[in-house]
Amino acid sequence: TRGGGGALWSEDFGGGFPAGWVADDVSGICPWKWTTNGSHGNFNGTNAAGYAAPISSTTAGNGFLIVDADSANHFNYGQPSGTTYQYLESYFATSAIDLGASYSSLLLEFEQSFRFNNTLDLVVQVSSDSTNWIDYNVQGGVDNNTASDDPDLVSINISAAVGASQVVYLRIGWSARVYFWMIDDMRIVEGLDNDLELTKAYHGDVVLDYQYSKIPLEQATEMVVGAAVTNFGGVTQTNVTVDYDILRDGNSVSTGTFSFTNDIVAADTDTAWYSTGYTPDATGNYEVQMTVSADNADENPANQTASSEFEVTDFVFAHDYDEDFDVQVYGQDDANGDANPYGHGNVFIPTNGGSAIYALEAAFGANTTPGTSVIAEVHELGTSIQDIVDSYQTVFDITAAHVNGGSNFFFTTILLEEEVALNAGVGYIIALQSEGGTDELWLLGNTGDEDFSTALYGPYGTGGAINWYNGWNHTPGLRMNINPNVVGVEEMIAESGFAIYPNPASHNVTITFKETSEVRNISLVNLEGRIIREVRVNSNSTGSKVEFNIEGVATGIYFINVLSVDGVNSQKLMIK
């Protein structure tokens, strides 16, 4: 809890659906109800043959509340989802909650687990008179069609909605087609008077530009940093300022302070942006560290800091964070095996011209069908994402060696058949699209992208119009490489018998061998020739690959030596 004391009111649903509460179900078939089971809908993993797992809340064993839109739609309207499922509006409302006194700061907290499709809001309404309501959305940054944390812990500053009243009313619900929303262990606690949280630090302007996770040095531009600050206290915070420190590889390279124009009232969030005057001038790992303060001394200093990280590279342009993949995103064919016109990509806007795109780098997800062919695409944009000025395509065949599996990840380099010149200030979509058939194409991805750089090709327009669109907050693992000397996996294998990726690396590398290689030993060797780490293997099958752990090895330049029946081959590896 963020509060300074125990619960003023709580409900763990141990006694069932609380007496006096009202389930407000517009459709009549999808009420909030008390249960100890999870979703019973078609998409619950058992095709409605049983119940999915319940919420992993603190007191899930004695019951919780669920609104199971998937179950109601499945059993009342049937399949398939896209043609017969209905939006079902369903809420529950509490009776009057008497806190016994008024408080300057109040927090509503509960545990939840949910999944939804077709972008919508999970709404919590709060009132002091059951007539005038203030809405709070609690889906957070969870991406469309992706499950939340289980449990997801919610803490809402409801001070502005309650005011000086000692009575609180709550109304909670949504209008959804699928899937489910479970809530348990609700409580109202007294909050702090002065509690500013720096909820988000930005190293790039996600409103007017894109925030890249990796950017080539030649494309670096003046950093515009930003901070989102939320007032979780009950007192308006005045003269809110943020101190920032930009570090490269742990060393400070630029510092400064910027202020918020407005005071921040209770329960409000504000964002401020600042042009730092600093442009990265060397490759390396960068971090922007920020601390917020105001006139009043903060009573919870632990949440006053936040940071944002990115890398300045030699040649790689990226939106994804390769150590934070949490989803797979896809373009797949329909049940009849007909090719859907789906494609996944990212939008990039280079600051400087003069260079060119020579390759794409893709992190293929585990559900990808080995043996499928994909089309690697680069589209030069005009005035909008639908305005394609020029396009370039290369066909690439995916093998089992290119497909990620387990907790490790790697990127496959796809060389373009022709280079694509970059023009300053022009948008480019880099994308992958399946050629068709029953094969599936999946990419690893991140959720929570706030500048919506993802580009999808498909029937997402009015009336199902097929074109390029953006507005999604997931990011596929698909990058741009502007290295004129870039070498693909197949080329590395042809030259030395094996390929290493990623390179540079920091945790693990994947080593893929040529066909029918008979590998005996793999070793990591430093520049002095000393073996740092080695592993014995026996690989003699087509497309074999080995995961090699480099965790804990000091940064620097090393060599990977592969001993096979054909002798020893070596490649350079940079550990960062």
XYZ file of C-alpha atoms in Angstrom:
576
model
C 0.000 0.000 0.000
C 0.988 3.622 -0.576
C -0.969 4.728 2.471
C 0.278 5.612 5.872
C -1.897 3.246 7.912
C -4.289 0.294 7.968
C -7.468 -0.137 5.970
C -10.394 2.198 6.651
C -12.622 -0.251 4.754
C -11.981 -3.634 3.103
C -13.780 -6.427 1.267
C -12.190 -9.817 0.484
C -15.451 -11.428 -0.755
C -15.223 -14.245 1.759
C -18.980 -13.962 2.259
C -19.933 -14.082 -1.423
C -21.343 -11.183 -3.428
C -21.805 -8.475 -0.763
C -25.323 -7.748 0.423
C -26.564 -4.374 -0.781
C -24.248 -4.283 -3.791
C -25.862 -4.195 -7.243
C -24.790 -5.998 -10.425
C -25.720 -3.634 -13.274
C -25.747 -5.878 -16.361
C -27.214 -4.157 -19.434
C -27.299 -7.343 -21.545
C -28.772 -9.544 -18.830
C -26.354 -12.379 -19.626
C -23.004 -11.159 -18.269
C -23.273 -10.047 -14.637
C -20.399 -9.591 -12.229
C -20.608 -12.588 -9.923
C -18.875 -14.222 -6.980
C -16.806 -17.297 -7.819
C -13.715 -19.325 -7.024
C -13.152 -20.240 -10.692
C -11.563 -18.467 -13.635
C -13.058 -17.856 -17.080
C -15.321 -20.493 -18.645
C -15.252 -19.036 -22.158
C -14.099 -20.385 -25.506
C -10.687 -18.703 -25.269
C -9.776 -19.957 -21.797
C -7.403 -22.700 -22.978
C -9.881 -25.568 -22.667
C -12.380 -24.297 -25.274
C -14.934 -23.922 -22.467
C -14.601 -27.577 -21.441
C -13.552 -26.393 -17.991
C -12.506 -23.353 -16.003
C -9.298 -21.421 -16.457
C -7.141 -20.592 -13.456
C -8.564 -18.131 -10.919
C -6.876 -14.886 -9.970
C -3.732 -15.332 -7.866
C -4.893 -12.809 -5.290
C -4.121 -12.852 -1.576
C -7.465 -14.412 -0.595
C -8.523 -16.068 -3.855
C -9.390 -19.234 -1.950
C -12.455 -17.665 -0.324
C -13.751 -16.192 -3.582
C -13.593 -13.072 -5.717
C -15.643 -11.226 -8.344
C -15.476 -11.962 -12.073
C -17.130 -10.580 -15.200
C -16.692 -13.306 -17.829
C -17.601 -11.726 -21.159
C -15.991 -14.566 -23.081
C -18.157 -17.171 -21.383
C -21.363 -15.163 -21.849
C -20.637 -14.568 -25.530
C -19.577 -18.144 -26.179
C -22.609 -19.841 -24.681
C -25.171 -17.254 -25.771
C -23.937 -16.187 -29.182
C -21.575 -18.976 -30.217
C -18.614 -18.848 -32.549
C -16.766 -17.417 -34.345
C -15.788 -14.411 -32.257
C -15.480 -11.956 -35.125
C -19.057 -12.320 -36.382
C -21.345 -13.079 -33.453
C -19.706 -11.841 -30.278
C -21.400 -8.805 -28.728
C -20.146 -5.954 -26.545
C -21.588 -6.649 -23.105
C -21.774 -3.677 -20.726
C -21.534 -4.813 -17.140
C -20.824 -3.001 -13.851
C -21.202 -3.589 -10.145
C -21.922 -0.863 -7.614
C -21.293 -0.849 -3.882
C -23.667 0.417 -1.270
C -22.577 3.491 0.705
C -19.186 2.982 2.344
C -18.989 5.002 5.561
C -15.377 5.713 6.559
C -16.416 7.254 9.862
C -14.500 10.483 9.225
C -13.202 12.633 6.375
C -9.609 12.427 5.156
C -7.507 14.755 3.031
C -5.977 11.798 1.175
C -7.650 8.498 0.278
C -6.461 5.569 -1.803
C -8.588 2.802 -3.296
C -6.576 -0.402 -3.682
C -7.407 -3.853 -5.031
C -5.925 -6.850 -6.837
C -7.056 -7.662 -10.369
C -6.385 -9.978 -13.286
C -7.774 -9.337 -16.753
C -7.489 -9.787 -20.487
C -9.393 -7.878 -23.157
C -9.533 -7.388 -26.903
C -10.582 -4.475 -29.101
C -9.119 -1.548 -27.181
C -11.327 -0.494 -24.255
C -11.220 0.974 -20.754
C -11.497 -0.808 -17.436
C -13.425 1.815 -15.496
C -13.526 2.554 -11.767
C -16.056 5.263 -10.870
C -15.904 7.025 -7.503
C -18.482 9.328 -5.927
C -19.313 10.949 -2.618
C -23.067 11.180 -3.361
C -23.832 8.341 -5.861
C -24.800 10.995 -8.428
C -21.620 12.764 -9.497
C -18.857 10.392 -10.518
C -15.181 10.672 -11.398
C -13.806 7.948 -13.676
C -10.421 6.229 -13.341
C -9.115 3.783 -15.947
C -7.116 0.881 -14.517
C -5.932 -1.137 -17.544
C -2.552 0.591 -17.291
C -0.140 -0.145 -20.129
C -1.399 -3.673 -20.816
C -1.537 -4.283 -24.550
C -4.636 -5.280 -26.456
C -5.216 -9.069 -26.411
C -2.582 -9.572 -23.693
C -3.147 -10.740 -20.132
C -2.308 -8.466 -17.214
C -0.038 -9.338 -14.336
C -1.646 -11.855 -12.007
C -2.349 -10.258 -9.719
C -2.067 -6.680 -10.923
C -1.982 -4.371 -7.915
C -4.088 -1.221 -8.279
C -3.729 1.920 -6.153
C -5.880 4.928 -7.085
C -5.802 8.312 -5.406
C -9.527 9.015 -4.995
C -9.089 12.152 -2.842
C -10.463 14.496 -5.518
C -13.581 12.354 -6.009
C -14.386 12.040 -2.291
C -13.412 15.508 -1.080
C -14.431 16.229 2.499
C -17.105 13.512 2.552
C -16.781 10.509 4.838
C -19.056 8.458 2.543
C -17.775 6.758 -0.639
C -19.578 4.977 -3.469
C -17.828 2.778 -6.036
C -18.988 1.548 -9.433
C -16.703 -0.706 -11.485
C -17.026 -2.289 -14.925
C -16.556 -2.187 -18.693
C -18.161 -2.906 -22.054
C -16.271 -5.831 -23.560
C -16.559 -8.758 -25.996
C -13.827 -10.887 -24.420
C -12.211 -12.083 -22.179
C -12.459 -11.663 -18.381
C -11.851 -9.297 -15.465
C -11.364 -10.590 -11.913
C -11.172 -8.398 -8.780
C -10.356 -9.283 -5.173
C -9.177 -7.816 -1.867
C -10.528 -4.293 -2.163
C -9.653 -1.698 0.469
C -9.659 2.019 1.125
C -6.692 3.384 3.073
C -5.628 6.802 4.242
C -3.020 8.234 1.918
C -0.215 10.721 2.490
C -0.565 14.462 2.143
C 2.647 14.885 0.152
C 3.475 12.006 -2.169
C 4.781 12.865 -5.638
C 5.729 9.909 -7.807
C 7.921 10.186 -10.884
C 5.888 7.607 -12.759
C 7.770 7.700 -16.071
C 11.081 9.036 -17.361
C 11.606 9.568 -21.081
C 14.830 9.956 -23.046
C 12.939 11.021 -26.183
C 9.771 12.953 -26.937
C 7.049 10.328 -27.468
C 4.484 13.003 -28.358
C 6.215 14.886 -31.182
C 8.771 12.253 -32.184
C 9.825 8.651 -31.595
C 11.750 7.327 -28.614
C 14.252 4.808 -29.949
C 15.816 2.072 -27.836
C 18.850 1.952 -30.119
C 20.009 4.696 -32.456
C 23.058 4.865 -34.750
C 25.555 7.523 -33.758
C 25.195 9.267 -37.105
C 21.442 9.630 -36.422
C 21.806 11.016 -32.892
C 20.123 14.357 -32.270
C 19.593 16.722 -29.349
C 17.973 14.860 -26.484
C 14.509 16.012 -25.441
C 13.817 14.405 -22.077
C 10.519 14.187 -20.278
C 8.988 13.199 -16.961
C 5.454 12.117 -16.021
C 4.652 12.956 -12.404
C 1.602 11.832 -10.414
C 0.366 13.376 -7.168
C -0.624 10.429 -4.961
C -1.015 12.740 -1.964
C -3.965 14.803 -0.839
C -2.285 18.230 -1.052
C -1.638 20.224 -4.226
C 2.086 20.229 -5.031
C 3.632 23.565 -6.034
C 6.873 24.419 -7.864
C 7.404 20.891 -9.133
C 10.881 20.431 -10.612
C 12.931 17.547 -12.000
C 16.694 17.126 -11.779
C 18.196 14.932 -14.508
C 21.577 13.321 -15.101
C 22.502 11.744 -18.459
C 25.083 8.987 -18.109
C 27.081 7.136 -20.770
C 28.421 3.782 -19.604
C 27.916 4.944 -16.015
C 29.650 8.306 -16.370
C 27.762 11.621 -16.256
C 27.848 13.561 -19.535
C 25.083 16.149 -19.003
C 22.974 17.416 -16.088
C 20.192 19.938 -15.631
C 16.853 20.899 -14.102
C 13.444 21.638 -15.598
C 10.145 22.745 -14.085
C 6.474 21.992 -14.545
C 4.360 24.932 -15.682
C 1.393 24.054 -13.481
C 0.896 22.931 -9.898
C -0.177 19.284 -9.649
C -3.404 18.727 -7.728
C -4.301 15.535 -5.856
C -4.733 12.451 -8.099
C -3.558 14.365 -11.171
C -0.702 13.452 -13.527
C 1.253 15.960 -15.581
C 4.116 15.608 -18.069
C 6.857 18.090 -18.833
C 9.435 18.053 -21.664
C 12.825 19.712 -21.825
C 15.370 20.280 -24.586
C 18.675 19.478 -22.942
C 21.051 20.955 -25.530
C 23.025 17.695 -25.368
C 23.551 15.410 -28.370
C 25.187 11.994 -27.801
C 28.654 12.066 -29.373
C 29.869 8.521 -28.764
C 28.502 4.982 -28.859
C 27.618 3.360 -25.555
C 24.844 2.573 -23.104
C 23.014 5.701 -21.966
C 20.747 6.242 -18.978
C 18.726 9.305 -17.993
C 18.246 9.412 -14.220
C 15.590 11.765 -12.810
C 14.409 12.932 -9.401
C 11.267 14.995 -8.750
C 10.736 17.470 -5.908
C 8.334 20.256 -4.901
C 7.896 22.912 -2.202
C 6.542 20.415 0.340
C 8.842 17.709 1.684
C 7.795 14.364 0.223
C 6.625 11.743 2.716
C 7.452 8.834 0.390
C 10.830 9.604 -1.229
C 11.239 6.048 -2.509
C 9.084 6.808 -5.559
C 10.601 10.167 -6.503
C 13.143 8.715 -8.940
C 12.932 7.023 -12.332
C 15.217 6.372 -15.266
C 15.153 5.613 -18.981
C 17.796 3.709 -20.932
C 18.878 3.493 -24.570
C 21.933 2.595 -26.605
C 23.852 4.602 -29.194
C 25.150 2.042 -31.686
C 27.352 2.017 -34.737
C 24.669 0.875 -37.161
C 21.478 -0.470 -35.520
C 18.183 1.457 -35.297
C 15.533 -0.089 -32.973
C 12.342 0.529 -31.005
C 12.326 -2.742 -29.044
C 14.056 -3.517 -25.758
C 15.714 -6.860 -26.338
C 15.885 -7.880 -22.688
C 12.199 -7.175 -22.049
C 10.360 -9.316 -24.605
C 7.024 -10.287 -23.063
C 4.762 -11.156 -26.022
C 4.752 -12.665 -29.480
C 3.052 -10.657 -32.232
C 1.900 -12.280 -35.401
C 0.643 -12.185 -38.939
C -0.927 -15.547 -39.645
C -3.206 -17.186 -42.175
C -6.843 -18.052 -41.650
C -8.343 -21.440 -40.805
C -8.643 -22.348 -44.491
C -4.954 -21.756 -45.104
C -5.602 -18.643 -47.183
C -3.035 -15.890 -46.816
C -4.232 -12.955 -44.778
C -2.780 -9.600 -45.817
C -1.073 -9.110 -42.469
C 2.329 -7.571 -41.875
C 4.192 -6.290 -38.831
C 6.697 -3.470 -38.800
C 8.099 -0.350 -37.172
C 8.326 3.261 -38.336
C 11.654 5.117 -38.315
C 12.385 8.752 -39.159
C 16.117 9.387 -39.678
C 17.439 12.776 -38.630
C 20.264 12.739 -41.149
C 20.480 11.493 -44.719
C 23.407 10.078 -46.616
C 23.331 6.502 -45.282
C 21.235 3.538 -46.389
C 19.386 0.483 -45.060
C 21.320 -2.683 -45.883
C 19.541 -5.242 -43.696
C 16.677 -5.931 -41.331
C 17.129 -7.779 -38.053
C 14.259 -9.916 -36.784
C 13.613 -11.839 -33.549
C 11.404 -14.693 -34.750
C 9.038 -16.043 -32.088
C 8.810 -19.694 -31.069
C 5.442 -20.145 -32.823
C 6.947 -19.363 -36.232
C 6.722 -22.227 -38.707
C 10.233 -23.323 -39.782
C 10.500 -23.543 -43.540
C 8.173 -20.622 -44.233
C 9.208 -17.808 -46.526
C 8.677 -14.196 -45.510
C 8.871 -10.945 -47.407
C 11.202 -8.367 -45.865
C 9.908 -4.926 -46.803
C 11.023 -1.307 -46.673
C 8.445 1.362 -47.502
C 9.331 5.019 -47.923
C 6.505 7.219 -46.654
C 5.106 10.477 -47.919
C 2.735 12.553 -45.817
C 1.119 9.677 -43.886
C 1.473 6.003 -43.095
C -0.897 5.191 -45.970
C 1.100 7.334 -48.401
C 3.713 4.898 -49.771
C 6.173 6.663 -52.056
C 8.435 3.696 -52.807
C 8.790 0.062 -51.717
C 11.535 -2.569 -51.661
C 11.146 -6.306 -51.034
C 13.394 -9.283 -50.318
C 12.249 -12.903 -49.832
C 13.796 -14.723 -46.859
C 13.461 -18.410 -45.956
C 13.157 -19.106 -42.210
C 14.803 -22.267 -40.887
C 14.576 -23.833 -37.441
C 17.920 -22.210 -36.603
C 16.342 -18.746 -36.986
C 13.496 -19.381 -34.513
C 13.826 -18.304 -30.883
C 12.983 -20.709 -28.097
C 13.239 -20.704 -24.315
C 14.355 -17.690 -22.322
C 17.260 -16.761 -24.585
C 16.717 -14.558 -27.615
C 18.600 -13.579 -30.729
C 18.122 -11.609 -33.933
C 18.467 -12.951 -37.457
C 20.009 -10.609 -40.019
C 18.078 -10.413 -43.304
C 20.164 -8.837 -46.051
C 18.242 -6.671 -48.530
C 18.652 -7.389 -52.220
C 19.260 -3.691 -52.774
C 20.193 -0.912 -50.398
C 17.571 1.713 -49.556
C 18.905 5.263 -49.318
C 17.787 7.236 -46.238
C 16.562 10.805 -46.537
C 16.504 13.118 -43.529
C 13.063 13.698 -42.031
C 11.387 11.019 -44.160
C 9.474 8.126 -42.582
C 10.294 4.501 -43.366
C 8.375 1.357 -42.490
C 10.477 -1.787 -42.103
C 8.267 -4.866 -42.010
C 7.861 -8.611 -42.459
C 4.930 -10.311 -44.136
C 4.088 -13.979 -44.664
C 3.896 -15.207 -48.243
C 0.834 -17.327 -47.495
C -0.221 -20.930 -46.996
C -0.693 -22.438 -43.562
C 2.646 -21.241 -42.182
C 2.720 -18.738 -39.357
C 5.043 -15.798 -38.736
C 5.611 -14.589 -35.178
C 7.968 -11.968 -33.778
C 9.041 -11.417 -30.199
C 7.814 -8.081 -28.911
C 7.401 -5.614 -26.059
C 4.212 -4.083 -24.711
C 3.756 -0.554 -23.433
C 5.171 1.445 -26.367
C 3.970 5.014 -25.790
C 4.915 6.572 -29.130
C 2.986 3.947 -31.133
C 5.769 3.319 -33.627
C 4.332 -0.067 -34.627
C 2.933 -0.325 -38.151
C 0.477 -3.096 -39.083
C -0.755 -4.004 -42.549
C -4.218 -5.494 -42.685
C -7.989 -4.882 -42.694
C -7.958 -2.386 -39.837
C -9.610 0.578 -41.562
C -13.242 1.641 -41.894
C -15.233 -1.217 -43.359
C -12.197 -3.492 -43.183
C -10.109 -1.397 -45.550
C -6.685 -3.029 -46.033
C -3.709 -0.731 -45.649
C -0.922 0.304 -43.273
C -2.068 1.594 -39.880
C -0.468 2.483 -36.550
C -1.749 3.170 -33.041
C -0.803 -0.079 -31.284
C 1.293 -0.039 -28.145
C 3.241 -3.226 -28.755
C 6.625 -3.226 -30.493
C 7.799 -6.133 -32.669
C 11.461 -7.123 -32.522
C 12.311 -5.800 -35.961
C 15.271 -3.480 -36.523
C 17.032 -1.474 -39.200
C 20.747 -1.978 -39.930
C 22.676 0.714 -41.853
C 26.040 -1.085 -41.873
C 27.294 -1.336 -45.500
C 29.439 -4.318 -44.444
C 26.728 -6.207 -42.578
C 26.907 -9.980 -42.910
C 23.916 -12.303 -42.627
C 23.757 -15.591 -40.751
C 23.997 -17.648 -43.935
C 27.050 -15.676 -45.058
C 28.777 -16.136 -41.687
C 28.117 -19.878 -41.770
C 29.388 -20.157 -45.344
C 32.579 -18.290 -44.437
C 33.561 -19.875 -41.126
C 31.163 -22.744 -40.534
C 29.130 -21.065 -37.799
C 27.294 -17.861 -36.877
C 27.086 -15.986 -33.552
C 24.138 -13.855 -32.510
C 23.553 -11.466 -30.960
C 26.915 -9.760 -31.369
C 27.598 -7.615 -29.324
C 26.003 -9.572 -26.468
C 25.692 -9.344 -22.693
C 24.048 -12.524 -21.363
C 23.889 -15.422 -23.811
C 24.757 -16.033 -27.441
C 23.342 -18.545 -29.891
C 25.825 -20.372 -32.102
C 24.428 -21.927 -35.279
C 26.470 -24.390 -37.342
C 26.527 -25.244 -41.013
C 24.807 -28.379 -42.257
C 26.285 -31.717 -41.113
C 28.858 -30.056 -38.867
C 30.412 -32.404 -36.321
C 31.237 -30.018 -33.496
C 33.205 -31.185 -30.479
C 34.011 -28.111 -28.394
C 33.154 -24.407 -28.114
C 35.376 -22.023 -26.155
C 35.425 -18.337 -25.298
C 38.963 -16.961 -25.513
C 40.269 -13.513 -24.501
C 42.770 -11.418 -26.464
C 45.654 -12.999 -24.541
C 44.599 -16.465 -25.705
C 43.315 -17.643 -22.306
C 40.165 -19.798 -22.294
C 37.513 -18.016 -20.237
C 34.676 -20.504 -20.677
C 34.074 -23.640 -22.739
C 31.488 -26.328 -23.354
C 31.686 -29.742 -24.997
C 29.005 -30.523 -27.584
C 28.191 -33.191 -30.117
C 26.220 -31.655 -32.942
C 25.952 -33.265 -36.352
C 22.470 -32.405 -37.571
C 21.349 -29.810 -40.084
C 20.858 -26.338 -38.637
C 22.079 -27.287 -35.169
C 22.484 -24.526 -32.611
C 23.922 -24.220 -29.127
C 23.155 -21.640 -26.445
C 26.427 -20.371 -24.932
C 26.270 -18.606 -21.555
C 28.488 -15.510 -21.177
C 26.787 -14.184 -18.037
C 29.306 -12.552 -15.719
C 32.112 -12.279 -18.260
C 33.797 -8.858 -18.235
C 33.067 -6.484 -21.103
C 35.540 -6.482 -23.962
C 36.563 -8.223 -27.177
C 36.836 -12.028 -27.232
C 36.926 -14.868 -29.736
C 34.549 -17.806 -30.042
C 36.507 -20.880 -31.143
C 34.576 -23.836 -32.527
C 36.409 -27.178 -32.746
C 34.942 -29.679 -35.216
C 36.229 -32.647 -37.195
C 37.231 -30.107 -39.864
C 39.502 -28.170 -37.473
C 39.136 -24.929 -35.510
C 37.252 -21.887 -36.769
C 37.116 -18.566 -34.927
C 34.981 -15.435 -34.853
C 35.230 -12.234 -32.844
C 32.623 -11.580 -30.130
C 32.096 -8.300 -28.299
C 30.687 -8.577 -24.768
C 29.021 -5.430 -23.489
